[in-house]
Coordinates of C-alpha atoms in Angstrom, one line a residue:
M1 CA -15.4 -36.3 5.1
Y2 CA -12.4 -34.5 6.6
S3 CA -12.5 -31.9 9.3
A4 CA -10.6 -28.6 9.7
S5 CA -8.9 -29.9 12.9
E6 CA -7.5 -32.9 11.0
M7 CA -6.0 -30.8 8.2
A8 CA -5.2 -27.4 9.6
G9 CA -3.3 -28.3 12.7
S10 CA -1.0 -25.6 13.8
Q11 CA -1.2 -23.8 10.5
G12 CA -4.7 -22.5 11.3
N13 CA -7.6 -21.6 9.1
D14 CA -5.5 -20.0 6.3
A15 CA -3.8 -23.2 5.4
Y16 CA -7.0 -25.2 5.6
L17 CA -8.9 -22.8 3.5
R18 CA -6.2 -22.7 0.8
N19 CA -6.5 -26.5 0.5
A20 CA -10.3 -26.6 0.7
L21 CA -10.7 -23.8 -1.9
S22 CA -8.1 -25.2 -4.3
K23 CA -10.9 -26.3 -6.7
Y24 CA -12.9 -23.1 -6.4
Q25 CA -13.0 -20.7 -9.4
Y26 CA -12.1 -17.7 -7.3
P27 CA -10.1 -19.0 -4.3
D28 CA -8.4 -15.7 -3.3
L29 CA -11.7 -13.8 -3.2
A30 CA -13.5 -16.6 -1.5
Q31 CA -10.8 -16.9 1.2
R32 CA -10.8 -13.2 1.9
D33 CA -14.6 -13.2 2.2
I34 CA -14.5 -16.1 4.6
L35 CA -11.7 -14.7 6.8
Q36 CA -13.5 -11.4 7.1
A37 CA -16.6 -13.3 8.4
F38 CA -14.5 -15.3 10.8
S39 CA -12.9 -12.2 12.2
H40 CA -16.4 -11.1 13.5
F41 CA -18.0 -14.5 14.2
K42 CA -15.5 -16.6 16.1
D43 CA -17.7 -19.7 16.6
L44 CA -17.9 -20.6 12.9
R45 CA -15.4 -23.1 11.5
P46 CA -14.5 -24.2 8.0
N47 CA -15.5 -27.8 7.1
V48 CA -15.5 -29.7 3.8
D49 CA -18.4 -32.1 3.3
S50 CA -20.5 -33.8 0.6
F51 CA -23.4 -31.9 -0.9
V52 CA -26.3 -33.7 -2.3
F53 CA -27.9 -31.8 -5.2
N54 CA -31.6 -32.1 -6.2
D55 CA -30.6 -34.5 -9.1
G56 CA -28.8 -36.8 -6.6
N57 CA -25.3 -35.7 -7.6
R58 CA -22.7 -35.1 -4.8
K59 CA -19.9 -32.7 -4.6
E60 CA -17.3 -31.9 -2.0
L61 CA -17.8 -28.3 -1.0
L62 CA -16.8 -26.0 1.8
C63 CA -19.2 -24.9 4.5
L64 CA -18.9 -22.6 7.5
A65 CA -20.4 -24.5 10.4
G66 CA -21.0 -23.4 14.0
T67 CA -23.2 -20.9 15.8
I68 CA -24.0 -17.2 15.4
P69 CA -25.1 -15.0 18.4
V70 CA -28.7 -13.8 18.3
T71 CA -30.4 -11.4 20.7
Y72 CA -33.9 -12.5 21.6
K73 CA -35.9 -10.5 24.3
G74 CA -32.7 -9.1 25.8
T75 CA -30.7 -12.4 26.0
I76 CA -28.0 -13.7 23.7
Y77 CA -28.5 -17.2 22.3
N78 CA -26.5 -19.1 19.8
I79 CA -28.2 -20.4 16.6
P80 CA -26.5 -23.4 14.9
V81 CA -26.1 -22.8 11.2
C82 CA -24.3 -24.1 8.2
V83 CA -23.3 -21.8 5.3
W84 CA -22.4 -23.7 2.1
L85 CA -20.2 -22.1 -0.5
L86 CA -20.6 -23.0 -4.2
E87 CA -17.5 -23.3 -6.3
T88 CA -18.4 -19.9 -7.9
H89 CA -18.3 -18.1 -4.6
P90 CA -18.4 -15.1 -4.1
Y91 CA -20.2 -14.5 -7.5
N92 CA -23.1 -16.8 -6.5
P93 CA -24.9 -16.7 -3.2
P94 CA -24.3 -19.4 -0.6
V95 CA -26.8 -21.9 0.6
V96 CA -27.7 -21.4 4.2
N97 CA -29.3 -23.9 6.6
V98 CA -30.2 -23.8 10.3
K99 CA -28.9 -27.1 11.8
P100 CA -31.0 -27.9 14.9
T101 CA -29.5 -30.4 17.5
A102 CA -31.4 -33.4 18.8
T103 CA -33.1 -31.3 21.5
M104 CA -34.2 -28.5 19.1
Q105 CA -36.8 -28.2 16.4
I106 CA -37.2 -26.0 13.4
K107 CA -39.8 -23.2 13.6
P108 CA -40.8 -22.5 10.0
G109 CA -41.5 -19.0 9.1
Q110 CA -41.1 -16.2 6.5
Y111 CA -37.4 -16.8 6.2
V112 CA -36.9 -20.5 7.1
D113 CA -38.7 -23.5 5.8
A114 CA -39.4 -26.8 7.6
N115 CA -36.1 -28.3 6.5
G116 CA -34.1 -25.4 7.9
R117 CA -33.4 -23.8 4.5
V118 CA -32.9 -20.0 4.9
Y119 CA -34.4 -17.6 2.4
L120 CA -33.5 -14.0 2.7
P121 CA -33.9 -11.0 0.3
F122 CA -30.1 -10.5 0.7
L123 CA -29.6 -13.9 -0.9
F124 CA -32.1 -13.2 -3.7
E125 CA -30.3 -9.9 -4.5
W126 CA -26.7 -11.2 -4.0
R127 CA -24.3 -9.4 -6.2
H128 CA -20.5 -9.4 -5.8
P129 CA -18.8 -7.3 -4.6
Q130 CA -21.7 -5.5 -2.9
S131 CA -22.7 -8.7 -1.1
D132 CA -20.5 -10.7 1.2
L133 CA -20.6 -13.3 4.0
L134 CA -20.1 -10.8 6.8
G135 CA -23.2 -8.8 5.7
L136 CA -25.2 -12.0 5.2
I137 CA -24.4 -13.3 8.7
Q138 CA -25.1 -9.9 10.3
I139 CA -28.5 -9.7 8.7
M140 CA -29.2 -13.3 9.8
C141 CA -28.4 -12.3 13.4
I142 CA -30.9 -9.4 13.2
I143 CA -33.7 -11.4 11.4
F144 CA -33.3 -14.4 13.7
G145 CA -33.5 -12.1 16.7
E146 CA -36.9 -11.0 15.6
T147 CA -38.2 -14.4 14.5
P148 CA -36.1 -17.3 16.1
P149 CA -35.8 -20.2 13.6
V150 CA -35.6 -23.0 16.3
F151 CA -37.0 -23.8 19.7
T152 CA -36.4 -26.4 22.4
K153 CA -38.5 -29.6 22.0
K154 CA -40.8 -30.6 24.8
A155 CA -39.4 -33.3 27.0
E156 CA -42.2 -35.8 26.1
G157 CA -41.6 -35.7 22.4
P158 CA -40.7 -33.7 19.3
T159 CA -44.2 -32.2 18.8
P160 CA -43.8 -28.4 18.2
R161 CA -45.5 -25.9 20.4
A162 CA -49.0 -24.8 19.6
G163 CA -49.1 -22.2 16.9
C164 CA -45.9 -23.1 15.1
P165 CA -46.4 -23.6 11.4
Q166 CA -46.3 -27.2 10.1
G167 CA -44.4 -28.3 7.0
G168 CA -42.2 -26.4 4.6
L169 CA -43.0 -23.1 2.8
S170 CA -42.7 -22.6 -1.0
Y171 CA -40.1 -20.1 -2.1
P172 CA -38.6 -19.1 -5.4
L173 CA -35.1 -20.2 -6.1
Y174 CA -32.5 -17.5 -5.8
M175 CA -29.6 -19.3 -7.5
H176 CA -28.0 -17.9 -10.6
P177 CA -29.4 -19.7 -13.7
V178 CA -26.0 -21.1 -14.7
I179 CA -26.1 -23.4 -11.6
P180 CA -27.7 -26.6 -12.8
S181 CA -29.2 -27.7 -9.5
L182 CA -29.6 -26.6 -5.9
P183 CA -27.6 -28.3 -3.2
T184 CA -29.4 -30.0 -0.3
P185 CA -27.0 -30.2 2.5
S186 CA -26.4 -33.6 4.0
P187 CA -26.6 -34.0 7.8
L188 CA -23.8 -32.3 9.7
S189 CA -22.9 -32.7 13.3
P190 CA -22.1 -29.4 15.1
P191 CA -18.4 -28.9 15.8
T192 CA -17.3 -30.3 19.2
N193 CA -15.9 -26.9 20.1
A194 CA -19.0 -25.0 19.2
A195 CA -20.5 -22.5 21.6
P196 CA -23.7 -23.4 23.6
L197 CA -26.7 -23.7 21.3
W198 CA -30.0 -21.9 21.0
H199 CA -31.7 -23.1 24.2
T200 CA -28.7 -22.2 26.3
P201 CA -28.5 -18.5 27.1
V202 CA -25.1 -16.8 27.2
R203 CA -24.0 -13.6 28.7
S204 CA -26.0 -10.5 27.8
Q205 CA -24.7 -8.3 25.0
P206 CA -25.9 -4.9 23.6
K207 CA -28.9 -5.2 21.4
T208 CA -28.3 -4.5 17.7
T209 CA -30.3 -1.6 16.4
I210 CA -30.6 -0.9 12.6
V211 CA -30.3 2.8 11.8
A212 CA -31.5 4.0 8.5
L213 CA -30.1 7.4 7.5
H214 CA -30.5 9.9 4.7
R215 CA -27.2 11.4 3.3
S216 CA -29.0 14.6 2.5
T217 CA -30.2 15.0 6.2
I218 CA -27.4 13.2 7.9
Q219 CA -26.8 15.9 10.6
Q220 CA -30.4 16.1 11.7
D221 CA -30.9 12.3 11.5
M222 CA -27.9 11.7 13.7
L223 CA -28.9 14.4 16.2
S224 CA -32.4 12.9 16.5
L225 CA -30.9 9.4 17.0
F226 CA -28.4 10.5 19.7
M227 CA -30.9 12.6 21.8
E228 CA -31.5 9.3 23.6
P229 CA -28.8 8.7 26.3
T230 CA -29.1 4.9 26.1
I231 CA -27.8 5.0 22.5
I232 CA -24.3 4.8 23.9
D233 CA -25.0 1.2 25.1
M234 CA -26.6 0.0 21.9
K235 CA -24.9 -1.8 19.0
L236 CA -25.7 0.1 15.9
M237 CA -25.9 -1.2 12.3
V238 CA -26.1 1.6 9.8
T239 CA -27.8 1.7 6.4
F240 CA -28.1 4.6 4.0
I241 CA -31.6 4.9 2.4
G242 CA -31.4 4.3 -1.3
E243 CA -28.0 2.7 -1.2
K244 CA -26.8 -0.9 -1.1
G245 CA -24.2 -2.3 1.3
A246 CA -24.1 -4.2 4.6
D247 CA -22.5 -2.6 7.6
G248 CA -19.5 -4.3 9.0
Q249 CA -18.3 -0.9 10.4
G250 CA -17.6 0.7 7.0
L251 CA -21.0 2.3 6.8
S252 CA -20.9 3.3 10.4
R253 CA -17.5 5.0 9.9
D254 CA -19.0 6.7 6.9
A255 CA -22.0 7.9 8.9
Y256 CA -19.9 9.5 11.6
C257 CA -17.6 11.2 9.1
A258 CA -20.6 12.4 7.1
F259 CA -22.0 14.0 10.3
W260 CA -18.8 15.8 11.2
K261 CA -18.3 17.0 7.7
E262 CA -21.7 18.6 7.7
F263 CA -21.3 19.8 11.3
F264 CA -18.0 21.6 10.5
T265 CA -19.5 23.5 7.6
S266 CA -21.2 25.8 10.1
A267 CA -18.4 25.8 12.7
C268 CA -15.9 28.5 13.4
G269 CA -12.3 28.3 12.3
E270 CA -10.1 27.3 9.4
Y271 CA -8.0 24.1 9.9
E272 CA -9.1 23.6 13.6
R273 CA -12.6 24.5 14.4
V274 CA -15.0 25.0 17.4
P275 CA -18.8 24.8 17.5
L276 CA -20.8 27.8 16.5
L277 CA -23.6 28.4 18.9
S278 CA -27.0 28.5 17.2
P279 CA -30.6 29.2 18.4
K280 CA -31.5 25.8 16.9
Y281 CA -29.1 24.0 19.3
G282 CA -30.2 23.8 23.0
Q283 CA -28.5 21.8 25.7
D284 CA -30.1 18.6 24.6
E285 CA -28.7 19.0 21.1
W286 CA -25.2 19.7 22.3
K287 CA -25.4 16.7 24.6
A288 CA -26.3 14.7 21.5
V289 CA -23.2 16.0 19.7
G290 CA -21.2 14.8 22.7
R291 CA -22.7 11.3 22.4
I292 CA -21.9 11.2 18.7
L293 CA -18.3 12.2 19.6
L294 CA -18.0 9.4 22.2
K295 CA -19.9 6.7 20.3
G296 CA -18.0 7.3 17.0
Y297 CA -14.7 6.9 18.7
I298 CA -15.7 3.9 20.9
D299 CA -17.3 1.9 18.1
C300 CA -15.4 3.0 15.0
G301 CA -12.3 4.9 16.0
V302 CA -13.7 8.0 14.4
Y303 CA -12.7 11.2 16.1
P304 CA -13.2 14.6 14.3
L305 CA -9.6 15.8 13.9
Q306 CA -10.9 19.2 12.8
L307 CA -12.2 19.8 16.3
S308 CA -9.7 22.1 18.0
L309 CA -7.3 20.2 20.2
A310 CA -7.6 22.9 22.9
F311 CA -11.4 22.6 22.8
S312 CA -11.2 18.8 23.1
V313 CA -8.9 19.0 26.1
A314 CA -11.3 21.5 27.8
V315 CA -14.3 19.1 27.1
I316 CA -12.5 16.0 28.5
F317 CA -10.2 17.3 31.2
G318 CA -11.5 20.8 31.9
E319 CA -10.4 24.3 30.9
R320 CA -7.5 24.4 33.4
S321 CA -5.8 21.5 31.5
V322 CA -5.4 23.6 28.4
S323 CA -1.8 24.9 28.5
S324 CA -0.9 28.3 27.1
D325 CA 1.3 26.6 24.4
M326 CA -1.6 24.3 23.3
L327 CA -4.0 27.2 23.3
L328 CA -1.7 29.3 21.1
Q329 CA -1.0 26.4 18.7
S330 CA -4.7 25.6 18.4
F331 CA -5.4 29.3 17.8
R332 CA -2.8 29.4 15.0
M333 CA -4.5 26.5 13.3
Y334 CA -7.9 28.2 13.9
L335 CA -6.8 31.2 11.9
P336 CA -6.7 31.5 8.1
E337 CA -3.2 31.2 6.7
A338 CA -2.8 34.9 6.0
D339 CA -3.8 35.9 9.6
R340 CA -1.6 33.1 11.0
K341 CA 1.5 34.5 9.3
V342 CA 0.8 37.9 10.6
V343 CA 0.3 36.6 14.2
D344 CA 3.5 34.6 13.9
K345 CA 5.5 37.6 12.8
A346 CA 4.1 39.7 15.6
L347 CA 4.9 37.0 18.2
C348 CA 8.5 36.9 16.9
G349 CA 8.8 40.7 17.2
E350 CA 9.3 41.1 13.4
V351 CA 8.5 44.4 11.8
L352 CA 5.0 44.5 10.2
D353 CA 4.2 46.4 7.0
E354 CA 1.2 48.7 6.9
D355 CA -1.2 46.0 5.5
E356 CA 0.0 43.5 8.1
Q357 CA -0.6 46.0 10.9
D358 CA -4.2 46.6 9.6
D359 CA -4.8 42.8 9.6
L360 CA -3.4 42.4 13.1
L361 CA -5.6 45.3 14.4
D362 CA -8.6 43.7 12.9
L363 CA -7.8 40.5 14.9
L364 CA -7.1 42.4 18.1
S365 CA -10.3 44.3 17.9
R366 CA -12.1 41.0 18.8
V367 CA -10.8 41.4 22.3
G368 CA -11.3 45.1 22.5
C369 CA -7.7 46.1 21.7
N370 CA -7.5 49.1 19.4
S371 CA -3.7 49.4 19.2
I372 CA -0.8 47.0 18.6
P373 CA 0.7 46.1 22.0
K374 CA 4.4 46.1 22.7
K375 CA 6.4 43.0 22.0
E376 CA 6.5 42.0 25.7
H377 CA 2.7 42.1 25.9
M378 CA 2.0 40.5 22.5
R379 CA 1.9 36.9 23.6
N380 CA -0.6 37.6 26.4
T381 CA -2.8 39.6 24.1
V382 CA -2.9 36.8 21.6
L383 CA -3.6 34.3 24.3
R384 CA -6.6 36.3 25.5
M385 CA -7.9 36.4 22.0
A386 CA -7.3 32.6 21.6
H387 CA -9.1 31.9 24.9
K388 CA -12.1 34.0 23.8
E389 CA -12.4 32.3 20.4
L390 CA -11.7 28.7 21.4
I391 CA -13.1 28.5 24.9
Q392 CA -15.3 31.4 25.9
E393 CA -17.4 31.8 22.8
P394 CA -18.4 28.1 22.5
K395 CA -18.6 27.6 26.3
Y396 CA -22.3 26.6 26.3
A397 CA -21.6 23.8 23.8
L398 CA -18.4 22.8 25.6
D399 CA -20.2 22.4 29.0
A400 CA -23.1 20.4 27.6
M401 CA -20.7 18.1 25.7
A402 CA -18.5 17.7 28.7
E403 CA -21.4 16.7 31.0
T404 CA -22.2 13.9 28.6
V405 CA -18.8 12.4 27.7
C406 CA -15.9 13.6 29.9
G407 CA -16.0 10.7 32.3
Q408 CA -15.9 8.0 29.6
L409 CA -13.4 9.8 27.4
Q410 CA -11.1 10.3 30.4
M411 CA -11.0 6.5 30.8
L412 CA -9.9 6.3 27.1
F413 CA -7.4 9.1 27.4
P414 CA -6.0 9.2 30.9
D415 CA -4.0 12.3 30.2
V416 CA -3.7 15.1 27.7
Q417 CA -0.6 13.6 26.1
K418 CA -2.6 10.4 25.2
L419 CA -5.2 12.6 23.5
R420 CA -2.6 14.6 21.6
L421 CA -1.0 11.3 20.5
M422 CA -4.3 10.1 19.2
Y423 CA -4.6 13.2 17.0
E424 CA -1.2 12.6 15.6
N425 CA -1.7 8.9 14.9
K426 CA -5.0 9.4 13.2
T427 CA -3.8 12.2 10.9
P428 CA -3.2 10.7 7.5
T429 CA 0.0 11.0 5.6
A430 CA 1.0 9.2 2.4
R431 CA 3.5 7.0 4.2
K432 CA 1.0 6.0 6.9
V433 CA -1.6 5.0 4.3
I434 CA 1.0 3.0 2.3
N435 CA 2.0 1.2 5.4
L436 CA -1.6 0.2 5.9
L437 CA -1.7 -1.7 2.6
N438 CA -1.7 -5.4 3.0
C439 CA -0.9 -7.1 -0.4
T440 CA 1.0 -10.1 -1.7
P441 CA 1.2 -9.9 -5.5
A442 CA 1.3 -13.3 -7.2
N443 CA 2.7 -12.2 -10.5
K444 CA 4.3 -9.3 -12.4
E445 CA 0.9 -7.8 -13.4
Q446 CA -0.2 -7.7 -9.8
S447 CA 3.1 -6.3 -8.7
D448 CA 3.0 -3.6 -11.3
A449 CA -0.6 -2.6 -10.3
F450 CA 0.4 -2.5 -6.6
G451 CA 3.4 -0.3 -7.5
Y452 CA 1.2 2.1 -9.4
L453 CA -1.2 2.3 -6.5
K454 CA 1.6 3.3 -4.1
Q455 CA 2.9 5.8 -6.5
F456 CA -0.5 7.3 -6.8
I457 CA -0.9 7.6 -3.0
K458 CA 2.5 9.3 -2.7
G459 CA 1.3 12.0 -5.1
L460 CA -1.9 12.9 -3.3
D461 CA -2.1 16.2 -1.3
N462 CA -3.8 16.2 2.1
A463 CA -7.3 16.9 0.8
M464 CA -7.1 14.1 -1.8
L465 CA -5.5 11.7 0.7
K466 CA -8.5 12.2 3.0
K467 CA -10.8 11.5 0.0
F468 CA -8.9 8.3 -0.8
L469 CA -9.3 7.1 2.8
R470 CA -13.0 8.1 2.9
Y471 CA -13.7 6.2 -0.3
F472 CA -11.9 3.0 0.6
T473 CA -12.4 2.8 4.4
G474 CA -15.4 5.0 5.1
A475 CA -13.4 7.5 7.1
D476 CA -11.2 10.4 6.2
L477 CA -8.8 9.6 9.0
I478 CA -6.8 6.5 10.0
C479 CA -9.3 4.2 11.7
T480 CA -8.2 0.8 10.6
S481 CA -5.0 -1.3 11.2
H482 CA -4.8 -2.4 7.5
I483 CA -6.3 -2.1 4.0
D484 CA -6.3 -5.4 2.2
I485 CA -5.6 -5.5 -1.5
S486 CA -7.0 -8.2 -3.9
F487 CA -6.9 -8.2 -7.6
N488 CA -9.3 -8.7 -10.5
R489 CA -8.9 -8.7 -14.3
M490 CA -11.6 -6.3 -15.2
V491 CA -11.0 -4.4 -18.5
G492 CA -12.6 -1.8 -20.7
L493 CA -15.4 0.4 -19.4
A494 CA -16.2 -2.1 -16.6
R495 CA -12.7 -1.6 -15.1
A496 CA -12.6 0.3 -11.9
P497 CA -11.2 -0.2 -8.4
Q498 CA -13.8 -1.6 -6.0
A499 CA -14.2 -0.4 -2.5
H500 CA -15.2 -2.7 0.4
T501 CA -15.2 -0.3 3.4
C502 CA -16.1 -3.0 5.9
G503 CA -12.9 -4.9 5.3
P504 CA -11.6 -2.5 4.4
L505 CA -10.6 -4.0 1.0
I506 CA -9.6 -2.6 -2.3
E507 CA -10.2 -4.8 -5.4
L508 CA -7.5 -3.5 -7.7
P509 CA -7.5 -4.3 -11.4
C510 CA -4.2 -5.8 -12.5
T511 CA -4.8 -4.9 -16.1
Y512 CA -3.3 -1.3 -16.0
R513 CA -0.7 -0.9 -18.6
S514 CA 0.8 2.2 -17.0
Y515 CA 0.7 4.4 -13.9
T516 CA -1.2 7.0 -16.0
E517 CA -4.1 4.6 -16.6
L518 CA -4.5 3.9 -12.9
R519 CA -4.2 7.5 -11.9
Q520 CA -6.9 8.6 -14.4
E521 CA -9.4 6.0 -13.1
F522 CA -8.6 6.7 -9.4
M523 CA -8.8 10.5 -9.8
A524 CA -12.1 10.2 -11.7
I525 CA -13.6 8.5 -8.7
L526 CA -12.1 10.8 -6.1
E527 CA -13.1 13.9 -8.0
S528 CA -16.7 12.7 -8.5
D529 CA -19.6 12.7 -6.1
Y530 CA -18.6 9.2 -5.0
L531 CA -20.6 9.2 -1.8
K532 CA -23.7 8.5 -3.8
M533 CA -22.2 5.3 -5.3
D534 CA -22.7 1.8 -4.0
I535 CA -19.8 1.6 -1.5
V536 CA -19.8 -1.6 0.4

């Protein structure tokens, strides 16, 4: 047996994994899957050891050994586990075992047998690319928090506590039929640098709450969930009812973006919008909207860029922090394009034709002005109109949201300039999206496919660029530091780019013969009702 510390040295996990996976059938996909899990679960380490199959055969395979954090009755404990990867990973499920120490004992139950073997529906239903290690471990953390798989032995001996099941349970095998036999892991000592084990509590962390949402009622579901003030301190894991996928933030980003998309359909404004007051929304509902705003940004980096910047500043810093220039600019983006052009001409003192004068009078009538003011009074008149539309009209919602979130958002944005900069940084452009792509082509086919992808992104307008981000990252704004690219060799009707929003990762076919082929397939996805697809 050889350990990661012996081989990796200063080169870290990447070099060790490349060597350990050299005999695997899909080393690039396997390594990407492993590194994604490591990025969230720091106490797991790669280790190569000898498997013993049911027929007595042995094989050197990679395992992820260490501990995973589990919340039990409000306290975080560390469960020692070993996740074994078959040579066909990620196309076949791993074999998972709980590995108790000398002072611990297995507690058999619905999901763990007396030998520590873990059986979960997620493993039975494993299907790449919808299934991955990160989703598996997240589900284990939740399941083990409800039914802990180990307990501390009594000092006088290894006899389990009264009421604990004895012996193993019988379960069907979940392995793909092409695998000739199931591995039985050989004993493995926990890594010397592993975190404290199950019987040793560590610092308290937020409890994970699984949230099941319907896409068709996303707005009401989210409002009901966020009526509870303590939701801010919870760790949420989102699932969409009737859809597959494990939440490694991709589904959470998707949920917040879906809420805001639905919310803005009934808001006021064109490019920038403000809440529309409704008899259905009382103070509690608007406070819930504020919590969604705060939680979405804290957990996932999702902030609704359609929300008027002037309105956001008023919520976070107070109305007096909204400068006249900001108010005017937000109002311009609040107006439809035709009205904006008329206002711009009026502010510049240009001569308006008869139709433009009528359009301007229609706007001015909102503030009780029945004639076009003189040039020197035009700016103040427009500012009064902007203040009425962006601040006064939605004031009830503004105050309720501010009461809920202004303190915490002020810590995130110490001044107005920081908030403005966030708006700018999260607004997608083709260049920003291309700069997010993380790809190292290994041959000409892959290099060509990657080039076609960049060409495709450059040709997208703003609306389609947002759809692209929504499909591949779960959010229609820039919320991630990178988008990884891997390649497959899918052909024919089965060929299509695969989205893994939790990475985020794009599985890009390298079998495109031209840019036109790639463009046709990507546009077919973006122009379809893709949110009902199985996005992971």
